[in-house]
Amino acid sequence: MTEPAADRHPDETILSTIEEVRTLLDEGREQGYLAAEHIVEVLADVDLTPEQIDDVYVVFHDLGIDVVGADGVHHAHPGAPGGGEPAQEAEAPEAKLDLSIKTASNDPVRMYLREIGKVPLLTAEQEVSLARRIERGDMEAKNQLIRANLRLVVSIARRYANRGLTLLDLIQEGNLGLIRAVEKFDYRRGFKFSTYATWWIRQAVSRALADQARTIRIPVHMVETINKLIRVQRQLLQ
């Protein structure tokens, strides 16, 4: 779990040196809000640490910039009750999967979709309850939060199909990102878990595709170093 928001003091000055974050801050100040999907897309290829990812959302909150879901619903601020509606409802296009794909009944993907479709979505209150249990080391709560969001992984993975990896491989990589999101999620900030998890899932899938596309596989830590060098180069050319 991440460090509680109350104990963290993100430095907006440092974050604003990252071009993509600076763009989001400018847009957020002008509009008063940012779409969750837009945030994920802008930051998808940015090499941020888990703490920086969390800090970006904290800065948005501190500046009064609302994060809005795909349905136009504003995400709760830290401390908000969250209500009893399904927490993933704003991501309905991603959460509601088409399970009637035209494949054989014993197709692995179809069988997997059928199984994960049996797991009910969680309300925001249930997410908070599970997150608190995870913070206390409850592994069953961790597994429950993961299982309830497997459909989100599939919906994101399907967007990257036919780019060099099979759908099952993409789902596997996305699941690794989901696990990281569960481990890092801080319920105190009031954001829906699916919004936070989407960033991690997309990053995991994107990195897997990037590694696969290279003739020589580059270790993850070197990929991050290369990304930093590219970002510095861009800044020097400005």
mmCIF file of C-alpha atoms in Angstrom:
data_model
loop_
_atom_site.group_PDB
_atom_site.id
_atom_site.type_symbol
_atom_site.label_atom_id
_atom_site.label_comp_id
_atom_site.label_asym_id
_atom_site.label_seq_id
_atom_site.Cartn_x
_atom_site.Cartn_y
_atom_site.Cartn_z
ATOM 1 C CA MET A 1 0.000 0.000 0.000
ATOM 2 C CA THR A 2 1.156 3.543 -0.602
ATOM 3 C CA GLU A 3 2.079 5.975 2.111
ATOM 4 C CA PRO A 4 -1.032 7.721 3.487
ATOM 5 C CA ALA A 5 -1.877 10.937 1.681
ATOM 6 C CA ALA A 6 -1.829 12.891 4.913
ATOM 7 C CA ASP A 7 1.854 12.002 5.382
ATOM 8 C CA ARG A 8 2.927 12.877 1.839
ATOM 9 C CA HIS A 9 3.682 16.351 0.553
ATOM 10 C CA PRO A 10 4.113 16.164 -3.219
ATOM 11 C CA ASP A 11 6.319 18.817 -4.781
ATOM 12 C CA GLU A 12 4.329 20.411 -7.592
ATOM 13 C CA THR A 13 7.464 22.187 -8.811
ATOM 14 C CA ILE A 14 9.286 18.906 -9.465
ATOM 15 C CA LEU A 15 6.256 17.287 -11.096
ATOM 16 C CA SER A 16 5.713 20.309 -13.333
ATOM 17 C CA THR A 17 9.160 19.792 -14.890
ATOM 18 C CA ILE A 18 7.712 16.720 -16.624
ATOM 19 C CA GLU A 19 6.195 17.974 -19.861
ATOM 20 C CA GLU A 20 3.169 15.668 -19.820
ATOM 21 C CA VAL A 21 2.325 16.495 -16.209
ATOM 22 C CA ARG A 22 2.729 20.202 -16.932
ATOM 23 C CA THR A 23 0.282 19.871 -19.816
ATOM 24 C CA LEU A 24 -2.280 18.182 -17.576
ATOM 25 C CA LEU A 25 -1.871 20.828 -14.883
ATOM 26 C CA ASP A 26 -2.429 23.609 -17.412
ATOM 27 C CA GLU A 27 -5.522 21.892 -18.808
ATOM 28 C CA GLY A 28 -6.856 21.177 -15.339
ATOM 29 C CA ARG A 29 -6.438 24.760 -14.160
ATOM 30 C CA GLU A 30 -8.206 26.044 -17.257
ATOM 31 C CA GLN A 31 -11.108 23.583 -17.195
ATOM 32 C CA GLY A 32 -11.362 22.874 -13.482
ATOM 33 C CA TYR A 33 -11.392 19.140 -14.186
ATOM 34 C CA LEU A 34 -9.639 16.368 -16.120
ATOM 35 C CA ALA A 35 -11.051 13.193 -17.638
ATOM 36 C CA ALA A 36 -9.621 10.067 -16.010
ATOM 37 C CA GLU A 37 -9.157 8.431 -19.405
ATOM 38 C CA HIS A 38 -7.240 11.482 -20.668
ATOM 39 C CA ILE A 39 -4.884 11.393 -17.677
ATOM 40 C CA VAL A 40 -4.102 7.743 -18.308
ATOM 41 C CA GLU A 41 -3.456 8.333 -22.020
ATOM 42 C CA VAL A 42 -1.171 11.326 -21.453
ATOM 43 C CA LEU A 43 0.905 9.572 -18.781
ATOM 44 C CA ALA A 44 0.925 6.116 -20.403
ATOM 45 C CA ASP A 45 4.454 6.458 -21.809
ATOM 46 C CA VAL A 46 5.918 8.585 -19.017
ATOM 47 C CA ASP A 47 8.415 6.876 -16.725
ATOM 48 C CA LEU A 48 7.005 7.812 -13.316
ATOM 49 C CA THR A 49 7.714 6.115 -10.008
ATOM 50 C CA PRO A 50 4.730 4.782 -8.021
ATOM 51 C CA GLU A 51 5.115 7.691 -5.613
ATOM 52 C CA GLN A 52 5.079 10.220 -8.463
ATOM 53 C CA ILE A 53 1.948 8.655 -9.927
ATOM 54 C CA ASP A 54 0.207 9.032 -6.585
ATOM 55 C CA ASP A 55 1.560 12.545 -6.149
ATOM 56 C CA VAL A 56 0.118 13.636 -9.498
ATOM 57 C CA TYR A 57 -3.377 12.795 -8.275
ATOM 58 C CA VAL A 58 -2.740 14.466 -4.925
ATOM 59 C CA VAL A 59 -1.637 17.662 -6.680
ATOM 60 C CA PHE A 60 -4.810 17.603 -8.785
ATOM 61 C CA HIS A 61 -6.871 17.379 -5.612
ATOM 62 C CA ASP A 62 -4.900 20.086 -3.805
ATOM 63 C CA LEU A 63 -5.384 22.436 -6.768
ATOM 64 C CA GLY A 64 -9.116 21.737 -6.872
ATOM 65 C CA ILE A 65 -8.889 19.877 -10.184
ATOM 66 C CA ASP A 66 -11.614 17.224 -10.282
ATOM 67 C CA VAL A 67 -10.991 13.888 -11.981
ATOM 68 C CA VAL A 68 -14.044 12.931 -14.026
ATOM 69 C CA GLY A 69 -14.995 9.414 -15.099
ATOM 70 C CA ALA A 70 -16.049 8.333 -18.565
ATOM 71 C CA ASP A 71 -19.700 8.931 -17.677
ATOM 72 C CA GLY A 72 -19.104 12.504 -16.531
ATOM 73 C CA VAL A 73 -19.312 11.631 -12.835
ATOM 74 C CA HIS A 74 -16.792 13.443 -10.644
ATOM 75 C CA HIS A 75 -14.655 11.127 -8.559
ATOM 76 C CA ALA A 76 -14.920 11.557 -4.806
ATOM 77 C CA HIS A 77 -12.317 13.600 -2.986
ATOM 78 C CA PRO A 78 -10.345 11.976 -0.164
ATOM 79 C CA GLY A 79 -12.606 11.183 2.744
ATOM 80 C CA ALA A 80 -15.776 11.088 0.689
ATOM 81 C CA PRO A 81 -18.087 8.160 1.471
ATOM 82 C CA GLY A 82 -18.158 6.911 -2.114
ATOM 83 C CA GLY A 83 -21.785 5.806 -2.016
ATOM 84 C CA GLY A 84 -23.103 2.369 -2.702
ATOM 85 C CA GLU A 85 -23.087 2.308 -6.502
ATOM 86 C CA PRO A 86 -20.670 -0.045 -8.266
ATOM 87 C CA ALA A 87 -17.244 1.576 -8.229
ATOM 88 C CA GLN A 88 -16.532 0.589 -11.826
ATOM 89 C CA GLU A 89 -19.768 1.949 -13.273
ATOM 90 C CA ALA A 90 -17.968 4.968 -14.729
ATOM 91 C CA GLU A 91 -15.798 2.537 -16.655
ATOM 92 C CA ALA A 92 -18.831 0.664 -17.947
ATOM 93 C CA PRO A 93 -17.432 0.333 -21.501
ATOM 94 C CA GLU A 94 -14.400 -1.413 -20.006
ATOM 95 C CA ALA A 95 -16.169 -3.368 -17.289
ATOM 96 C CA LYS A 96 -18.967 -4.793 -19.468
ATOM 97 C CA LEU A 97 -17.270 -7.198 -21.828
ATOM 98 C CA ASP A 98 -18.737 -8.941 -24.825
ATOM 99 C CA LEU A 99 -18.539 -12.569 -23.763
ATOM 100 C CA SER A 100 -20.150 -13.818 -26.960
ATOM 101 C CA ILE A 101 -17.008 -13.760 -29.081
ATOM 102 C CA LYS A 102 -17.086 -16.092 -32.083
ATOM 103 C CA THR A 103 -14.704 -18.796 -30.965
ATOM 104 C CA ALA A 104 -14.985 -22.438 -30.014
ATOM 105 C CA SER A 105 -16.626 -23.136 -26.672
ATOM 106 C CA ASN A 106 -13.348 -24.610 -25.404
ATOM 107 C CA ASP A 107 -11.276 -21.601 -26.529
ATOM 108 C CA PRO A 108 -9.017 -20.525 -23.603
ATOM 109 C CA VAL A 109 -9.963 -16.847 -23.909
ATOM 110 C CA ARG A 110 -13.680 -17.600 -23.990
ATOM 111 C CA MET A 111 -13.384 -19.924 -21.008
ATOM 112 C CA TYR A 112 -11.418 -17.291 -19.085
ATOM 113 C CA LEU A 113 -13.984 -14.580 -19.856
ATOM 114 C CA ARG A 114 -16.764 -16.868 -18.720
ATOM 115 C CA GLU A 115 -15.064 -17.503 -15.383
ATOM 116 C CA ILE A 116 -14.137 -13.910 -14.545
ATOM 117 C CA GLY A 117 -17.609 -12.782 -15.592
ATOM 118 C CA LYS A 118 -19.004 -14.642 -12.605
ATOM 119 C CA VAL A 119 -17.232 -12.335 -10.146
ATOM 120 C CA PRO A 120 -19.448 -9.387 -9.124
ATOM 121 C CA LEU A 121 -18.198 -5.808 -9.326
ATOM 122 C CA LEU A 122 -17.457 -3.980 -6.094
ATOM 123 C CA THR A 123 -19.045 -0.855 -4.684
ATOM 124 C CA ALA A 124 -16.771 1.995 -3.606
ATOM 125 C CA GLU A 125 -17.479 1.098 0.020
ATOM 126 C CA GLN A 126 -16.452 -2.501 -0.592
ATOM 127 C CA GLU A 127 -13.232 -1.328 -2.250
ATOM 128 C CA VAL A 128 -12.356 0.760 0.792
ATOM 129 C CA SER A 129 -13.147 -2.126 3.116
ATOM 130 C CA LEU A 130 -10.914 -4.477 1.142
ATOM 131 C CA ALA A 131 -8.122 -1.882 0.918
ATOM 132 C CA ARG A 132 -8.142 -1.507 4.693
ATOM 133 C CA ARG A 133 -7.885 -5.261 5.119
ATOM 134 C CA ILE A 134 -5.051 -5.410 2.567
ATOM 135 C CA GLU A 135 -3.212 -2.763 4.547
ATOM 136 C CA ARG A 136 -3.376 -5.112 7.536
ATOM 137 C CA GLY A 137 -1.883 -7.933 5.470
ATOM 138 C CA ASP A 138 -5.092 -9.778 4.540
ATOM 139 C CA MET A 139 -4.180 -11.825 1.446
ATOM 140 C CA GLU A 140 -7.757 -12.972 0.831
ATOM 141 C CA ALA A 141 -8.845 -9.323 0.566
ATOM 142 C CA LYS A 142 -6.024 -8.716 -1.921
ATOM 143 C CA ASN A 143 -7.121 -11.665 -4.041
ATOM 144 C CA GLN A 144 -10.739 -10.526 -3.907
ATOM 145 C CA LEU A 145 -9.879 -7.028 -5.157
ATOM 146 C CA ILE A 146 -7.788 -8.539 -7.954
ATOM 147 C CA ARG A 147 -10.505 -10.971 -9.054
ATOM 148 C CA ALA A 148 -13.146 -8.239 -9.110
ATOM 149 C CA ASN A 149 -11.064 -6.235 -11.604
ATOM 150 C CA LEU A 150 -9.921 -8.941 -14.017
ATOM 151 C CA ARG A 151 -12.559 -7.833 -16.525
ATOM 152 C CA LEU A 152 -10.960 -4.391 -16.605
ATOM 153 C CA VAL A 153 -7.659 -6.019 -17.595
ATOM 154 C CA VAL A 154 -9.277 -7.936 -20.450
ATOM 155 C CA SER A 155 -11.059 -4.880 -21.811
ATOM 156 C CA ILE A 156 -7.797 -2.914 -21.875
ATOM 157 C CA ALA A 157 -5.764 -5.814 -23.278
ATOM 158 C CA ARG A 158 -8.186 -6.247 -26.183
ATOM 159 C CA ARG A 159 -7.380 -2.711 -27.347
ATOM 160 C CA TYR A 160 -3.775 -3.801 -27.920
ATOM 161 C CA ALA A 161 -4.601 -6.977 -29.862
ATOM 162 C CA ASN A 162 -2.841 -7.770 -33.153
ATOM 163 C CA ARG A 163 0.288 -5.823 -32.242
ATOM 164 C CA GLY A 164 2.652 -8.746 -31.789
ATOM 165 C CA LEU A 165 1.391 -10.539 -28.682
ATOM 166 C CA THR A 166 -1.521 -12.923 -28.268
ATOM 167 C CA LEU A 167 -4.527 -11.769 -26.283
ATOM 168 C CA LEU A 168 -3.698 -14.254 -23.531
ATOM 169 C CA ASP A 169 -0.163 -12.830 -23.272
ATOM 170 C CA LEU A 170 -1.554 -9.302 -23.108
ATOM 171 C CA ILE A 171 -3.992 -10.333 -20.385
ATOM 172 C CA GLN A 172 -1.188 -11.947 -18.412
ATOM 173 C CA GLU A 173 0.924 -8.787 -18.583
ATOM 174 C CA GLY A 174 -2.086 -6.658 -17.688
ATOM 175 C CA ASN A 175 -2.795 -8.850 -14.679
ATOM 176 C CA LEU A 176 0.717 -8.141 -13.411
ATOM 177 C CA GLY A 177 -0.050 -4.436 -13.666
ATOM 178 C CA LEU A 178 -3.320 -4.987 -11.800
ATOM 179 C CA ILE A 179 -1.488 -6.727 -8.966
ATOM 180 C CA ARG A 180 0.881 -3.772 -8.673
ATOM 181 C CA ALA A 181 -2.081 -1.414 -8.577
ATOM 182 C CA VAL A 182 -3.659 -3.393 -5.737
ATOM 183 C CA GLU A 183 -0.394 -3.233 -3.809
ATOM 184 C CA LYS A 184 -0.020 0.528 -4.318
ATOM 185 C CA PHE A 185 -3.643 1.699 -4.055
ATOM 186 C CA ASP A 186 -4.353 4.267 -1.317
ATOM 187 C CA TYR A 187 -8.072 4.384 -0.547
ATOM 188 C CA ARG A 188 -7.660 7.560 1.526
ATOM 189 C CA ARG A 189 -7.418 9.666 -1.608
ATOM 190 C CA GLY A 190 -10.976 8.854 -2.573
ATOM 191 C CA PHE A 191 -10.292 7.899 -6.185
ATOM 192 C CA LYS A 192 -11.949 4.834 -7.646
ATOM 193 C CA PHE A 193 -9.667 1.844 -7.828
ATOM 194 C CA SER A 194 -10.445 1.187 -11.497
ATOM 195 C CA THR A 195 -9.160 4.642 -12.454
ATOM 196 C CA TYR A 196 -5.904 4.060 -10.588
ATOM 197 C CA ALA A 197 -5.532 0.491 -11.860
ATOM 198 C CA THR A 198 -6.051 1.486 -15.493
ATOM 199 C CA TRP A 199 -2.725 3.357 -15.516
ATOM 200 C CA TRP A 200 -0.812 0.380 -14.149
ATOM 201 C CA ILE A 201 -2.506 -2.099 -16.499
ATOM 202 C CA ARG A 202 -1.823 0.004 -19.588
ATOM 203 C CA GLN A 203 1.771 0.583 -18.562
ATOM 204 C CA ALA A 204 2.356 -3.151 -18.095
ATOM 205 C CA VAL A 205 0.807 -4.023 -21.464
ATOM 206 C CA SER A 206 2.632 -1.220 -23.287
ATOM 207 C CA ARG A 207 5.995 -2.254 -21.868
ATOM 208 C CA ALA A 208 5.405 -5.878 -22.839
ATOM 209 C CA LEU A 209 4.651 -4.841 -26.415
ATOM 210 C CA ALA A 210 7.708 -2.581 -26.524
ATOM 211 C CA ASP A 211 9.952 -5.394 -25.294
ATOM 212 C CA GLN A 212 8.494 -7.832 -27.806
ATOM 213 C CA ALA A 213 9.019 -5.412 -30.688
ATOM 214 C CA ARG A 214 12.765 -5.145 -30.072
ATOM 215 C CA THR A 215 15.184 -7.550 -31.741
ATOM 216 C CA ILE A 216 17.136 -7.694 -28.493
ATOM 217 C CA ARG A 217 15.123 -7.689 -25.273
ATOM 218 C CA ILE A 218 16.114 -4.778 -23.043
ATOM 219 C CA PRO A 219 15.768 -5.209 -19.256
ATOM 220 C CA VAL A 220 13.010 -3.140 -17.662
ATOM 221 C CA HIS A 221 15.463 -1.027 -15.670
ATOM 222 C CA MET A 222 17.286 -0.119 -18.892
ATOM 223 C CA VAL A 223 14.004 0.743 -20.630
ATOM 224 C CA GLU A 224 13.374 3.262 -17.852
ATOM 225 C CA THR A 225 16.891 4.684 -18.274
ATOM 226 C CA ILE A 226 16.384 5.051 -22.036
ATOM 227 C CA ASN A 227 13.060 6.819 -21.464
ATOM 228 C CA LYS A 228 14.757 9.266 -19.087
ATOM 229 C CA LEU A 229 17.470 10.015 -21.657
ATOM 230 C CA ILE A 230 14.861 10.614 -24.359
ATOM 231 C CA ARG A 231 12.969 12.986 -22.065
ATOM 232 C CA VAL A 232 16.152 14.936 -21.233
ATOM 233 C CA GLN A 233 16.992 15.132 -24.934
ATOM 234 C CA ARG A 234 13.569 16.599 -25.694
ATOM 235 C CA GLN A 235 14.005 19.207 -22.967
ATOM 236 C CA LEU A 236 17.417 20.226 -24.322
ATOM 237 C CA LEU A 237 15.996 20.634 -27.822
ATOM 238 C CA GLN A 238 13.227 22.968 -26.648
#
